[in-house]
Short mmCIF file of C-alpha atoms and ligand atoms in Angstrom, two decimals:
data_model
loop_
_atom_site.label_atom_id
_atom_site.label_comp_id
_atom_site.label_asym_id
_atom_site.label_seq_id
_atom_site.Cartn_x
_atom_site.Cartn_y
_atom_site.Cartn_z
CA MET A 1 20.51 16.09 20.39
CA THR A 2 18.01 18.41 18.91
CA VAL A 3 15.27 16.96 16.65
CA ARG A 4 14.34 18.81 13.40
CA THR A 5 10.67 19.51 13.26
CA PRO A 6 8.04 18.68 12.08
CA VAL A 7 9.08 15.01 12.55
CA TYR A 8 7.70 13.00 9.57
CA LEU A 9 5.41 10.21 11.10
CA ASP A 10 3.16 9.61 8.03
CA HIS A 11 4.96 6.93 6.06
CA HIS A 12 1.79 5.23 5.20
CA ALA A 13 0.86 8.20 3.03
CA THR A 14 4.26 8.42 1.30
CA THR A 15 7.90 8.02 2.01
CA PRO A 16 10.90 10.29 1.30
CA LEU A 17 12.97 9.49 -1.77
CA ASP A 18 16.04 7.48 -0.81
CA SER A 19 19.13 9.45 -1.96
CA ARG A 20 20.48 6.34 -3.60
CA VAL A 21 17.31 6.18 -5.69
CA LEU A 22 17.70 9.80 -6.66
CA GLU A 23 21.30 9.15 -7.75
CA ALA A 24 20.05 6.26 -9.94
CA MET A 25 17.49 8.45 -11.51
CA MET A 26 19.69 11.56 -12.20
CA PRO A 27 21.39 10.30 -15.39
CA VAL A 28 18.08 9.34 -16.80
CA LEU A 29 16.66 12.83 -16.18
CA ARG A 30 19.77 14.34 -17.84
CA GLU A 31 21.62 12.67 -20.65
CA ARG A 32 19.89 9.17 -20.86
CA PHE A 33 16.60 10.61 -21.94
CA GLY A 34 15.75 8.27 -24.89
CA ASN A 35 12.37 6.74 -25.51
CA PRO A 36 12.65 2.98 -24.98
CA ALA A 37 10.24 2.51 -27.92
CA SER A 38 12.85 4.08 -30.27
CA VAL A 39 14.37 1.07 -31.91
CA SER A 40 16.53 2.79 -34.47
CA HIS A 41 19.19 4.41 -32.35
CA ALA A 42 21.33 4.05 -29.15
CA PHE A 43 19.33 6.56 -27.06
CA GLY A 44 16.35 4.21 -27.41
CA TRP A 45 18.45 1.11 -26.76
CA THR A 46 19.88 2.60 -23.64
CA ALA A 47 16.50 3.55 -22.34
CA ALA A 48 15.10 0.12 -23.06
CA LYS A 49 17.97 -1.63 -21.25
CA LEU A 50 17.43 0.65 -18.20
CA VAL A 51 13.74 -0.24 -18.10
CA GLU A 52 14.44 -3.95 -18.42
CA GLU A 53 17.03 -3.79 -15.59
CA ALA A 54 14.45 -2.05 -13.39
CA ARG A 55 11.81 -4.61 -14.38
CA ALA A 56 14.15 -7.34 -13.22
CA HIS A 57 14.62 -5.67 -9.85
CA VAL A 58 10.88 -5.32 -9.38
CA ALA A 59 10.35 -8.97 -10.34
CA ALA A 60 13.05 -10.17 -7.89
CA LEU A 61 11.29 -8.39 -4.95
CA LEU A 62 7.96 -9.90 -5.90
CA GLY A 63 9.25 -13.37 -6.80
CA CYS A 64 8.09 -13.38 -10.34
CA ARG A 65 9.35 -13.21 -13.92
CA PRO A 66 10.25 -9.82 -15.33
CA ASP A 67 7.72 -10.31 -18.13
CA GLU A 68 5.08 -10.54 -15.56
CA ILE A 69 5.45 -6.86 -14.54
CA VAL A 70 3.48 -4.09 -16.14
CA PHE A 71 4.66 -0.58 -15.35
CA THR A 72 1.82 1.87 -14.47
CA SER A 73 1.45 5.25 -12.75
CA GLY A 74 0.99 3.75 -9.38
CA ALA A 75 -1.12 1.48 -7.17
CA THR A 76 -4.41 3.29 -8.12
CA GLU A 77 -3.85 2.64 -11.81
CA SER A 78 -2.65 -0.89 -11.20
CA CYS A 79 -5.78 -1.78 -9.21
CA ASN A 80 -7.97 -0.26 -11.74
CA LEU A 81 -6.27 -2.16 -14.62
CA ALA A 82 -6.53 -5.43 -12.70
CA LEU A 83 -10.29 -4.99 -11.70
CA ARG A 84 -11.66 -3.26 -14.83
CA GLY A 85 -9.35 -5.39 -17.06
CA VAL A 86 -10.84 -8.64 -15.76
CA ALA A 87 -14.39 -7.27 -15.72
CA ASP A 88 -14.18 -6.19 -19.32
CA LEU A 89 -13.50 -9.79 -20.49
CA TYR A 90 -17.20 -10.62 -19.61
CA GLU A 91 -20.21 -9.60 -21.58
CA ARG A 92 -22.62 -10.45 -18.68
CA PRO A 93 -22.01 -8.83 -15.35
CA ARG A 94 -20.70 -11.36 -12.75
CA HIS A 95 -19.56 -11.39 -9.06
CA MET A 96 -16.48 -10.23 -7.20
CA VAL A 97 -15.56 -10.47 -3.58
CA THR A 98 -13.64 -7.97 -1.57
CA SER A 99 -13.30 -6.73 2.08
CA VAL A 100 -14.50 -3.70 4.10
CA LEU A 101 -10.89 -2.72 4.60
CA GLU A 102 -10.03 -1.77 1.05
CA HIS A 103 -8.41 1.49 -0.15
CA GLU A 104 -10.46 3.68 -2.46
CA ALA A 105 -8.21 2.44 -5.32
CA VAL A 106 -10.01 -0.88 -5.10
CA ASP A 107 -13.36 0.17 -3.53
CA ARG A 108 -14.19 2.88 -6.17
CA PRO A 109 -13.57 0.78 -9.33
CA LEU A 110 -15.70 -1.96 -7.71
CA ALA A 111 -18.42 0.57 -6.92
CA ASP A 112 -18.19 1.62 -10.70
CA LEU A 113 -18.68 -2.09 -11.69
CA GLU A 114 -21.72 -2.33 -9.42
CA ARG A 115 -23.25 0.55 -11.46
CA ARG A 116 -22.62 -1.62 -14.47
CA GLY A 117 -24.62 -4.48 -12.93
CA TRP A 118 -21.86 -6.47 -11.24
CA ARG A 119 -22.40 -7.89 -7.72
CA VAL A 120 -19.79 -7.10 -5.17
CA THR A 121 -19.64 -8.76 -1.79
CA ARG A 122 -17.66 -6.82 0.89
CA VAL A 123 -16.58 -9.30 3.58
CA PRO A 124 -16.54 -7.81 7.12
CA CYS A 125 -13.45 -7.95 9.35
CA ARG A 126 -13.13 -9.03 12.98
CA ALA A 127 -12.92 -6.31 15.72
CA ASP A 128 -9.07 -6.65 15.48
CA GLY A 129 -8.88 -5.63 11.84
CA ILE A 130 -8.25 -9.07 10.56
CA ILE A 131 -10.36 -10.82 7.89
CA ASP A 132 -11.11 -14.48 8.33
CA PRO A 133 -10.12 -16.27 5.16
CA ASP A 134 -13.02 -18.69 5.76
CA ASP A 135 -15.42 -15.73 5.42
CA ILE A 136 -14.01 -14.95 1.98
CA ALA A 137 -14.19 -18.60 0.92
CA ALA A 138 -17.76 -18.61 2.18
CA ALA A 139 -18.60 -15.59 -0.09
CA LEU A 140 -17.48 -17.39 -3.26
CA CYS A 141 -20.29 -18.53 -5.53
CA ASP A 142 -20.43 -20.06 -9.05
CA ASP A 143 -20.58 -16.54 -10.56
CA THR A 144 -17.47 -15.23 -8.76
CA VAL A 145 -14.63 -14.34 -11.01
CA LEU A 146 -12.26 -12.45 -8.73
CA VAL A 147 -11.40 -11.74 -5.09
CA SER A 148 -9.59 -8.46 -4.20
CA LEU A 149 -7.99 -8.31 -0.68
CA ILE A 150 -5.77 -5.57 0.67
CA ALA A 151 -2.51 -7.19 1.80
CA ALA A 152 -1.69 -4.68 4.60
CA GLN A 153 -4.15 -2.08 5.70
CA ASN A 154 -3.11 1.68 5.21
CA GLU A 155 -4.94 3.07 8.26
CA ILE A 156 -4.66 0.45 10.87
CA GLY A 157 -1.63 -1.60 9.67
CA THR A 158 -3.07 -5.07 10.04
CA ILE A 159 -1.90 -7.82 7.73
CA GLN A 160 -4.22 -10.24 6.02
CA SER A 161 -3.75 -13.87 5.25
CA TRP A 162 -3.59 -13.46 1.53
CA GLY A 163 -1.88 -16.81 0.85
CA GLU A 164 -4.80 -18.75 2.33
CA VAL A 165 -7.30 -16.68 0.49
CA ALA A 166 -5.29 -17.16 -2.83
CA SER A 167 -5.22 -20.91 -2.44
CA SER A 168 -9.02 -21.19 -1.82
CA CYS A 169 -9.55 -18.93 -4.88
CA SER A 170 -7.39 -21.12 -7.20
CA GLY A 171 -9.26 -24.16 -5.90
CA ARG A 172 -12.39 -22.59 -7.28
CA GLY A 173 -10.96 -21.16 -10.46
CA VAL A 174 -11.32 -17.60 -9.06
CA LEU A 175 -8.72 -14.96 -9.73
CA PHE A 176 -6.94 -13.43 -6.72
CA HIS A 177 -5.86 -9.73 -6.77
CA THR A 178 -4.20 -7.96 -3.90
CA ASP A 179 -3.59 -4.20 -3.31
CA ALA A 180 -0.18 -4.58 -1.85
CA ALA A 181 0.77 -0.84 -1.72
CA GLN A 182 1.65 -1.08 1.97
CA ALA A 183 3.03 -4.52 1.98
CA VAL A 184 5.64 -4.68 -0.85
CA GLY A 185 9.11 -4.15 0.41
CA ARG A 186 7.94 -4.00 4.07
CA ILE A 187 6.84 -7.63 4.84
CA PRO A 188 7.70 -10.90 3.10
CA LEU A 189 5.59 -11.58 0.08
CA ASP A 190 6.22 -13.82 -2.92
CA VAL A 191 3.63 -13.76 -5.69
CA THR A 192 4.57 -17.18 -6.93
CA ALA A 193 4.78 -19.05 -3.66
CA ASP A 194 1.63 -17.23 -2.31
CA GLY A 195 -0.41 -18.02 -5.37
CA ILE A 196 -1.25 -14.47 -6.27
CA ASP A 197 -2.66 -13.74 -9.80
CA LEU A 198 -2.58 -9.92 -9.82
CA LEU A 199 -0.84 -7.51 -7.42
CA GLY A 200 -0.54 -3.75 -7.58
CA PHE A 201 1.77 -1.32 -5.78
CA SER A 202 3.42 2.08 -5.93
CA ALA A 203 7.13 3.04 -5.78
CA HIS A 204 6.54 6.02 -3.43
CA LYS A 205 5.53 3.80 -0.51
CA LEU A 206 8.94 2.22 -0.54
CA TYR A 207 11.30 5.25 -0.90
CA GLY A 208 10.94 5.43 -4.60
CA PRO A 209 9.44 8.33 -6.69
CA LYS A 210 5.80 9.27 -6.97
CA GLY A 211 3.78 8.73 -10.03
CA VAL A 212 5.16 5.22 -10.88
CA GLY A 213 3.90 1.78 -9.89
CA ALA A 214 3.53 -1.74 -11.26
CA LEU A 215 0.96 -4.52 -11.67
CA PHE A 216 2.07 -8.10 -11.52
CA VAL A 217 0.07 -10.14 -13.96
CA ARG A 218 0.56 -13.94 -13.77
CA ARG A 219 1.65 -15.52 -16.98
CA GLY A 220 2.17 -19.07 -18.16
CA ARG A 221 -0.17 -22.05 -17.90
CA SER A 222 -2.58 -20.39 -15.47
CA GLY A 223 -1.86 -16.93 -16.96
CA VAL A 224 -4.32 -13.97 -16.39
CA ARG A 225 -6.01 -12.26 -19.43
CA LEU A 226 -6.79 -8.57 -19.13
CA VAL A 227 -8.46 -5.98 -21.27
CA ALA A 228 -6.21 -2.89 -21.55
CA GLN A 229 -7.64 0.31 -20.05
CA MET A 230 -5.22 2.60 -21.81
CA THR A 231 -4.81 2.05 -25.55
CA GLY A 232 -2.35 3.68 -27.90
CA GLY A 233 1.14 2.74 -28.87
CA GLY A 234 0.98 -0.65 -27.43
CA GLN A 235 3.71 -0.42 -24.78
CA GLU A 236 3.93 -3.01 -21.99
CA ARG A 237 2.69 -5.82 -24.19
CA GLY A 238 -0.32 -3.76 -25.10
CA LEU A 239 -1.60 -3.71 -21.48
CA ARG A 240 -0.63 -0.14 -20.87
CA SER A 241 0.06 2.20 -23.68
CA GLY A 242 1.92 5.46 -23.37
CA THR A 243 5.61 6.34 -23.40
CA LEU A 244 7.24 4.80 -20.40
CA ASN A 245 8.15 6.94 -17.45
CA VAL A 246 11.85 5.88 -17.64
CA PRO A 247 13.22 8.01 -14.75
CA GLY A 248 10.41 6.82 -12.51
CA ILE A 249 10.79 3.23 -13.53
CA VAL A 250 14.52 3.32 -12.96
CA GLY A 251 13.85 4.95 -9.48
CA MET A 252 11.36 2.11 -8.78
CA GLY A 253 13.73 -0.58 -9.73
CA GLU A 254 16.46 0.83 -7.49
CA ALA A 255 13.94 1.26 -4.61
CA CYS A 256 12.92 -2.46 -5.15
CA ARG A 257 16.50 -3.51 -5.22
CA LEU A 258 17.35 -1.74 -2.01
CA ALA A 259 14.06 -3.02 -0.34
CA LEU A 260 15.04 -6.65 -1.19
CA LEU A 261 18.50 -6.15 0.37
CA GLU A 262 17.38 -4.20 3.43
CA ARG A 263 13.78 -5.32 4.14
CA GLU A 264 14.58 -7.46 7.20
CA GLU A 265 16.97 -4.84 8.73
CA ARG A 266 14.40 -2.12 8.18
CA ALA A 267 11.60 -4.24 9.64
CA GLU A 268 13.67 -4.99 12.71
CA HIS A 269 14.50 -1.32 13.31
CA LEU A 270 10.74 -0.36 12.77
CA ARG A 271 9.51 -3.04 15.21
CA ARG A 272 11.83 -1.99 17.87
CA LEU A 273 11.12 1.74 17.37
CA ALA A 274 7.37 1.24 17.33
CA GLY A 275 7.54 -0.87 20.42
CA GLU A 276 9.53 1.67 22.30
CA LEU A 277 7.25 4.51 21.07
CA TYR A 278 4.18 2.61 22.21
CA ALA A 279 5.68 1.76 25.61
CA ALA A 280 6.58 5.35 26.19
CA ILE A 281 3.23 6.65 25.29
CA ALA A 282 1.52 3.90 27.44
CA ASP A 283 3.73 4.86 30.35
CA GLY A 284 2.46 8.43 30.25
CA VAL A 285 -1.21 7.61 29.10
CA PRO A 286 -2.09 4.19 30.51
CA ASP A 287 -5.51 4.07 28.85
CA VAL A 288 -4.13 4.46 25.36
CA ARG A 289 -5.71 2.03 22.98
CA LEU A 290 -4.08 0.22 20.03
CA ASN A 291 -6.64 -0.13 17.14
CA GLY A 292 -6.19 -3.47 15.25
CA ALA A 293 -4.44 -6.49 16.22
CA ALA A 294 -0.85 -6.10 17.73
CA GLN A 295 0.17 -8.94 15.37
CA PRO A 296 0.31 -9.42 12.43
CA ARG A 297 0.84 -5.71 11.82
CA LEU A 298 3.14 -3.74 9.50
CA PRO A 299 6.44 -2.97 11.18
CA GLY A 300 6.44 0.76 12.35
CA SER A 301 2.67 1.19 12.08
CA LEU A 302 0.46 2.17 15.05
CA ASN A 303 -3.12 3.36 15.18
CA LEU A 304 -3.81 4.78 18.58
CA SER A 305 -6.90 6.10 20.40
CA PHE A 306 -7.02 8.20 23.53
CA PRO A 307 -10.44 7.72 25.12
CA GLY A 308 -12.32 11.04 25.23
CA LEU A 309 -10.10 12.85 22.78
CA GLU A 310 -10.64 13.41 19.03
CA ALA A 311 -7.68 12.70 16.77
CA ALA A 312 -8.24 15.99 14.87
CA GLY A 313 -7.78 18.09 17.98
CA LEU A 314 -4.73 16.09 18.95
CA ILE A 315 -3.23 16.60 15.46
CA ARG A 316 -3.78 20.41 15.72
CA GLU A 317 -2.04 20.38 19.12
CA LEU A 318 0.86 18.37 17.69
CA SER A 319 2.01 20.65 14.86
CA VAL A 320 5.61 19.50 15.51
CA LEU A 321 4.74 16.02 14.34
CA ALA A 322 3.47 15.14 10.78
CA LEU A 323 0.67 12.81 11.68
CA SER A 324 -2.69 11.93 10.24
CA THR A 325 -5.98 10.46 11.23
CA GLY A 326 -6.04 7.89 8.41
CA SER A 327 -5.87 7.50 4.72
CA ALA A 328 -4.14 10.59 3.06
CA CYS A 329 -6.40 10.06 0.16
CA GLY A 330 -9.62 10.42 2.11
CA SER A 331 -8.36 12.87 4.74
CA GLY A 332 -9.81 15.92 2.87
CA ARG A 333 -13.03 14.34 3.91
CA PRO A 334 -14.10 15.00 7.44
CA GLY A 335 -15.52 12.41 9.65
CA PRO A 336 -14.73 9.18 11.31
CA SER A 337 -12.28 6.80 9.73
CA PRO A 338 -13.97 4.17 7.47
CA ALA A 339 -11.41 1.55 8.44
CA LEU A 340 -12.12 2.06 12.13
CA LEU A 341 -15.82 1.99 11.51
CA ALA A 342 -15.31 -1.35 9.80
CA LEU A 343 -13.65 -2.62 13.04
CA GLY A 344 -16.91 -1.94 14.81
CA LEU A 345 -15.92 1.23 16.54
CA ASP A 346 -18.73 3.79 16.98
CA GLU A 347 -18.62 7.25 15.20
CA ARG A 348 -17.04 8.90 18.25
CA GLU A 349 -14.35 6.20 18.77
CA ALA A 350 -13.60 6.09 14.98
CA GLY A 351 -12.81 9.75 15.10
CA ALA A 352 -10.20 9.23 17.77
CA GLY A 353 -7.68 7.13 15.79
CA LEU A 354 -4.22 8.73 15.44
CA ARG A 355 -2.15 6.96 12.77
CA ILE A 356 1.57 6.80 13.29
CA GLY A 357 3.86 5.51 10.50
CA LEU A 358 7.53 5.36 11.16
CA GLY A 359 10.08 5.10 8.42
CA LYS A 360 13.38 3.31 7.84
CA ASP A 361 15.19 6.50 8.59
CA THR A 362 13.17 7.60 11.71
CA THR A 363 15.63 7.90 14.58
CA ASP A 364 15.46 6.93 18.23
CA GLU A 365 15.56 10.63 19.16
CA GLU A 366 12.67 11.34 16.84
CA ALA A 367 10.54 8.57 18.27
CA SER A 368 11.23 9.53 21.91
CA PHE A 369 10.49 13.17 21.06
CA ALA A 370 7.25 12.12 19.44
CA ALA A 371 6.24 10.02 22.46
CA ALA A 372 6.89 12.87 24.86
CA ARG A 373 5.00 15.37 22.77
CA ILE A 374 2.03 12.99 22.36
CA VAL A 375 1.93 12.35 26.06
CA ALA A 376 2.09 16.10 26.83
CA ALA A 377 -0.62 16.92 24.26
CA VAL A 378 -2.93 14.27 25.57
CA CYS A 379 -2.59 15.42 29.11
CA LYS A 380 -3.06 19.18 28.18
CA LEU A 381 -6.27 18.51 26.19
CA ARG A 382 -7.55 16.28 28.92
CA SER A 383 -6.99 18.87 31.65
CA GLU A 384 -8.61 21.56 29.43
CA ARG A 385 -11.62 19.40 29.11
CA LEU A 386 -11.84 19.15 32.85
CA GLY A 387 -11.12 22.80 33.45
C1 PLP F 401 -1.08 4.54 -1.18
C2 PLP F 401 -2.03 3.45 -1.43
C3 PLP F 401 -2.71 3.30 -2.65
C4 PLP F 401 -2.65 4.29 -3.77
O1 PLP F 401 -1.36 4.53 -4.22
P1 PLP F 401 -1.18 5.69 -5.29
O2 PLP F 401 0.35 5.79 -5.44
O3 PLP F 401 -1.86 6.93 -4.80
O4 PLP F 401 -1.81 5.19 -6.54
C5 PLP F 401 -3.54 2.23 -2.80
N1 PLP F 401 -3.67 1.27 -1.86
C6 PLP F 401 -3.07 1.33 -0.61
C7 PLP F 401 -3.26 0.27 0.40
C8 PLP F 401 -2.22 2.47 -0.37
O5 PLP F 401 -1.64 2.51 0.82
#
């Protein structure tokens, strides 16, 4: 069987739109075009009903109530709304705790808060890319108002113990936010059982459309207050003004519905495929190194180093594979991967990480093709270095 190239192995950056999601979106892009805020006619009522159905699917996947979901343009906006929205409640700058493994969507808003006088503690990780929940607990002080921890890391794929961190936060009256863009729909997560106060994610990381996401905001007795960052028509209970992206929201709802139904099956497929891919590479290149703990790790996620080789050169050699060195958002920026540096790798080692992200539709043929090409490229580049 022939494999169509380039083979897409960059599912941390984005995922293809599931055709069932596209089907759900099409009528909304065509005849069901109403504005959900139009309360005086059927076009508006239909759109509002579609949005609420989607909201229920998102809530079911996260384990919360539909009225705890705020639709946004994606994880970046969700994280900004959570962090700035909490900070703006305080007149005097206070303290937040985060990790060295955060995506820019968390790190940049926190850096902005630092410029406004806030103190931010960035807790280091162990060499295996895992953050010790005790280190986060130890960083809390009387002035701490919020902890933000990435649930699953986008470059190295390691999964953090957010439940433990959330419970030590709630014991101290500190809010817990997680950037769960890589985690939602891929690994088990339940905002209520896990004690999460705020959680942001994007539809396009789980086979939904780009430009739409959600922020979970806990309501009820221990509800979270936020200051809106986008004001206007007062949509989304005043937390996020602007006409809703109805096609995107409907697509996100369908993507979440499918993820809830298929998550375990997808994870099983991804774990098997990643295991086989790694074994095939290790067979041809015995000194391959897996960056980050083998477990707990996102299914289908591998970050590999081949001693002596730079990832950038390897990627140039491997044009039949769509691969990256790390975060798509930062990959315009040359230099070593910030996440690998955070693991304690030196500059040279941190430039060697090859990120492989398999998807639910990646086939066995594609995975073995990728393994063979990677082995061949490593051997070729190494022999050139010798020659
Ligand atoms: C992709 C990603 C984001 C940003 O998502 P956008 O859709 O670009 O807003 C944030 N955090 C993590 C961990 C991600 O993987």
